[in-house]
CSV table of C-alpha atoms in Angstrom, one decimal:
chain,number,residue,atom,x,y,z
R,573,UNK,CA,-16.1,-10.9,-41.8
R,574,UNK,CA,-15.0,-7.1,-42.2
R,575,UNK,CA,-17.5,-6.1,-39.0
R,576,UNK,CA,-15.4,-8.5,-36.8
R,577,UNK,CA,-12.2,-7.3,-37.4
R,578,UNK,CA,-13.1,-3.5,-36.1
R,579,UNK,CA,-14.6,-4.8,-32.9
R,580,UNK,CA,-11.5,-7.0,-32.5
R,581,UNK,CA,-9.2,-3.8,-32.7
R,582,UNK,CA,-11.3,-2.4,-30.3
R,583,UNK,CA,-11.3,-4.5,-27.4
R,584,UNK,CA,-7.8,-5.2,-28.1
R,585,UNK,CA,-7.1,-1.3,-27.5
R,586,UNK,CA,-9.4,-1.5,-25.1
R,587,UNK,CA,-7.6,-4.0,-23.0
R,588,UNK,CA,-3.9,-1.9,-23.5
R,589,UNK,CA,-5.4,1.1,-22.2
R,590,UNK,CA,-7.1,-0.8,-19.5
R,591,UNK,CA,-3.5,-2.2,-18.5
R,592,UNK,CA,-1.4,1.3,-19.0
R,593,UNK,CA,-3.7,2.5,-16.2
R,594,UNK,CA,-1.7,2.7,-12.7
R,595,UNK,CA,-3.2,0.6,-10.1
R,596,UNK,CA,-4.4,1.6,-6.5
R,597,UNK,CA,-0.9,0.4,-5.4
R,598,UNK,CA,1.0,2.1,-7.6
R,599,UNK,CA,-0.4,5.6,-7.0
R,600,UNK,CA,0.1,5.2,-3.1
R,601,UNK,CA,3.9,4.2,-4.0
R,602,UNK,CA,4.3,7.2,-6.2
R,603,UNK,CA,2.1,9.3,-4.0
R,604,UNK,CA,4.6,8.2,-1.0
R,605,UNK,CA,8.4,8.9,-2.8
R,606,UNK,CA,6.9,12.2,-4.4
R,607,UNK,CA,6.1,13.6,-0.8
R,608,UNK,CA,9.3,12.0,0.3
R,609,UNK,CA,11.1,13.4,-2.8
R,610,UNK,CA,9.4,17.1,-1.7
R,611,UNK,CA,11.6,16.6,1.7
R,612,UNK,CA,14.6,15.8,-0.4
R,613,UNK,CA,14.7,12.1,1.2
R,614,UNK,CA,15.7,9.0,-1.0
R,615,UNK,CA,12.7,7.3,-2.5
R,616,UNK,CA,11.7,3.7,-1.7
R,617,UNK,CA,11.9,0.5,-3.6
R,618,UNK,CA,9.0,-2.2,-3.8
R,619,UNK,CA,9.9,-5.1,-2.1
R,620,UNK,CA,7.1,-7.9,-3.3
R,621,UNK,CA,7.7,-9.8,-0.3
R,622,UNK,CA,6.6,-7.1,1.9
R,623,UNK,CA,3.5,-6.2,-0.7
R,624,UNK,CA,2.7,-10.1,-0.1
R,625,UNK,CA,2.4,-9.5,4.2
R,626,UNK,CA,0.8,-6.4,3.4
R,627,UNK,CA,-1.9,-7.7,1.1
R,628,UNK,CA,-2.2,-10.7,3.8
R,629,UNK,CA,-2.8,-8.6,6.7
R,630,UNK,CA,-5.2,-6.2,4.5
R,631,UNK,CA,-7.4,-9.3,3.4
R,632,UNK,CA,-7.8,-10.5,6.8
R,633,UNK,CA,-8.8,-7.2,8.0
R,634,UNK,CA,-11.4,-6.9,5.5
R,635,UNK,CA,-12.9,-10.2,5.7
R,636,UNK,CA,-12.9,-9.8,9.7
R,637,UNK,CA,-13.8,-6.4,9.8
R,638,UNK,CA,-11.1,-5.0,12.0
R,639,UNK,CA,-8.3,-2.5,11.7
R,640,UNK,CA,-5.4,-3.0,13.9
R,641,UNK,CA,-1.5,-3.7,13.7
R,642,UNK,CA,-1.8,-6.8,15.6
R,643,UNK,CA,-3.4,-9.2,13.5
R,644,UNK,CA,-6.7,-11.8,15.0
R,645,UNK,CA,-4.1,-14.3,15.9
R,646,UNK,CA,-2.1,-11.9,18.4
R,647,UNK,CA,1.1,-11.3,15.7
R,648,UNK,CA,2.4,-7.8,15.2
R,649,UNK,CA,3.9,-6.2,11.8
R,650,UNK,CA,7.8,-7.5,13.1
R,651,UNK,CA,6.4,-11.1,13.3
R,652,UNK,CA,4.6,-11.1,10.1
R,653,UNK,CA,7.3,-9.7,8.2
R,654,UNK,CA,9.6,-12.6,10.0
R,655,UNK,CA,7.4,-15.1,9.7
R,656,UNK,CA,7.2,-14.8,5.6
R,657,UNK,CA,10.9,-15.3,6.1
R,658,UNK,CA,11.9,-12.1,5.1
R,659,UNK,CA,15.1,-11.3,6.9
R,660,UNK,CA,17.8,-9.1,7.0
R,661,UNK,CA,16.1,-5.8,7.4
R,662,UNK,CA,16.8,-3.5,10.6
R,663,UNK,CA,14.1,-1.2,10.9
R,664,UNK,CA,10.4,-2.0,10.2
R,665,UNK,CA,7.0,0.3,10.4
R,666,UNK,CA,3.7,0.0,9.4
R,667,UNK,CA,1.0,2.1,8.6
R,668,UNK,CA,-2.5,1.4,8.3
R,669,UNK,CA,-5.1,4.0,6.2
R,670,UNK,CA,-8.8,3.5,5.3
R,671,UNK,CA,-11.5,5.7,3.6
R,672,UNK,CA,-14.9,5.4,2.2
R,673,UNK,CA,-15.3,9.0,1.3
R,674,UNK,CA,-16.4,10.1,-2.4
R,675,UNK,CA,-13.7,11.2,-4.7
R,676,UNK,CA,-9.7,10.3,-4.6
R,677,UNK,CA,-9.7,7.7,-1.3
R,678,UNK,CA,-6.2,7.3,-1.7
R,679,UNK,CA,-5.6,11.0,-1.6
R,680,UNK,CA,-7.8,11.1,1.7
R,681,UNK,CA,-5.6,8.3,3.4
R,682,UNK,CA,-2.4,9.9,2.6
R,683,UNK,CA,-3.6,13.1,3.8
R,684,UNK,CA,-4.3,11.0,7.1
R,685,UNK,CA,-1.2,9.9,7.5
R,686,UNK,CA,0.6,13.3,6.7
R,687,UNK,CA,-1.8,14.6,9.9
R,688,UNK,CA,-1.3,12.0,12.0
R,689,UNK,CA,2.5,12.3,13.9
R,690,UNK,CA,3.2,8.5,13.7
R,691,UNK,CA,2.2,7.8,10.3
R,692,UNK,CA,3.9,11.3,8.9
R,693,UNK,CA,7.4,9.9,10.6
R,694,UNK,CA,6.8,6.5,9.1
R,695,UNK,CA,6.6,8.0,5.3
R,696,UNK,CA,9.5,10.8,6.3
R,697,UNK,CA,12.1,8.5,8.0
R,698,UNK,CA,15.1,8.8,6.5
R,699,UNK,CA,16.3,5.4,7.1
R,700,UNK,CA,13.8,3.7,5.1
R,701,UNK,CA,14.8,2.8,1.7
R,702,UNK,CA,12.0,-0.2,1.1
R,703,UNK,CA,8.6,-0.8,1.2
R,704,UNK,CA,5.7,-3.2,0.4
R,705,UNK,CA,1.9,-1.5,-0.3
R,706,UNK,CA,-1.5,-3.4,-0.3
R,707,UNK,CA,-4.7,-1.6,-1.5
R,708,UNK,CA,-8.1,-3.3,-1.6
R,709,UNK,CA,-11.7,-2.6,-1.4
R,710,UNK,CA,-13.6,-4.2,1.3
R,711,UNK,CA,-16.9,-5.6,1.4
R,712,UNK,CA,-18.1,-2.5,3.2
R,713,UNK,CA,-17.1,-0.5,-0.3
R,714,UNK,CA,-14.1,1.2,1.5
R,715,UNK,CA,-10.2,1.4,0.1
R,716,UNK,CA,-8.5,-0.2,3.0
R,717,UNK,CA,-4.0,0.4,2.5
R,718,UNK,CA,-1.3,-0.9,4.4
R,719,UNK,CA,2.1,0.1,4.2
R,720,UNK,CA,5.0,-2.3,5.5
R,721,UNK,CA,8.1,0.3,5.5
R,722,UNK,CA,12.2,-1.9,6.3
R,723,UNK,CA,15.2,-0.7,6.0
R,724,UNK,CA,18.0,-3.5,4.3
């Protein structure tokens, strides 16, 4: 009996540390309102409703093997976000980052984005005060993110 005790206490530690951990999301949020934070600009909230139209457009994307802000049945970001019934916001952006490089992937994207004009003035507009983040790995083995910014 004493043997199984010790192994229980370690896969019960194990499984804290495993959920302590911060997910792909979560660095990409924090990642975002640090360099926002750097530009003295107001950091944005999660909205889960946005995270759900991100994660849905990311998933098709993956399965379908496309990257594009109009989705394989013609709607764009605006009619995704309305069409989850998500309403009341007057400004709304998107950006789109993948990477299947060795080493940080989520550091790669956001450099992207901070090269690229649109995407930089997506994560640096002032106006913005919410957003919604999905991050999965395709079948291809790449981190694929999408970033629904609004303004409420």
């Amino acid at each position: 009996m004493l043997p199984v005790l010790p192994l229980g206490l370690v896969l019960l530690t194990s499984v804290l540390m495993a959920s302590s951990a911060p997910s792909a999301t979560d660095r990409v949020f924090d990642d975002v309102n640090r360099f926002r934070a750097e530009k003295h600009l107001q950091p944005l909230k999660p909205h889960a409703a946005l995270a759900e139209v991100a994660m849905a457009h990311a998933r098709d994307m993956s399965e379908h093997d496309y990257r594009s802000h109009q989705g394989r049945d013609g709607r764009n970001p605006l009619e995704r976000v309305n069409e989850a019934g998500i309403g009341e916001f007057h400004l709304l952006a998107e950006n789109i980052g993948s990477s299947s490089e060795d080493g940080d992937r989520n550091h790669a994207i956001m450099s992207a984005w901070l090269d690229s004009p649109v995407h930089r003035e997506n994560l640096l507009n002032p106006a913005f005060n919410t957003t919604g983040i999905a991050v999965i790995q395709t079948r291809r083995g790449e981190t694929l993110v999408v970033q629904l910014f609004a303004t409420f």
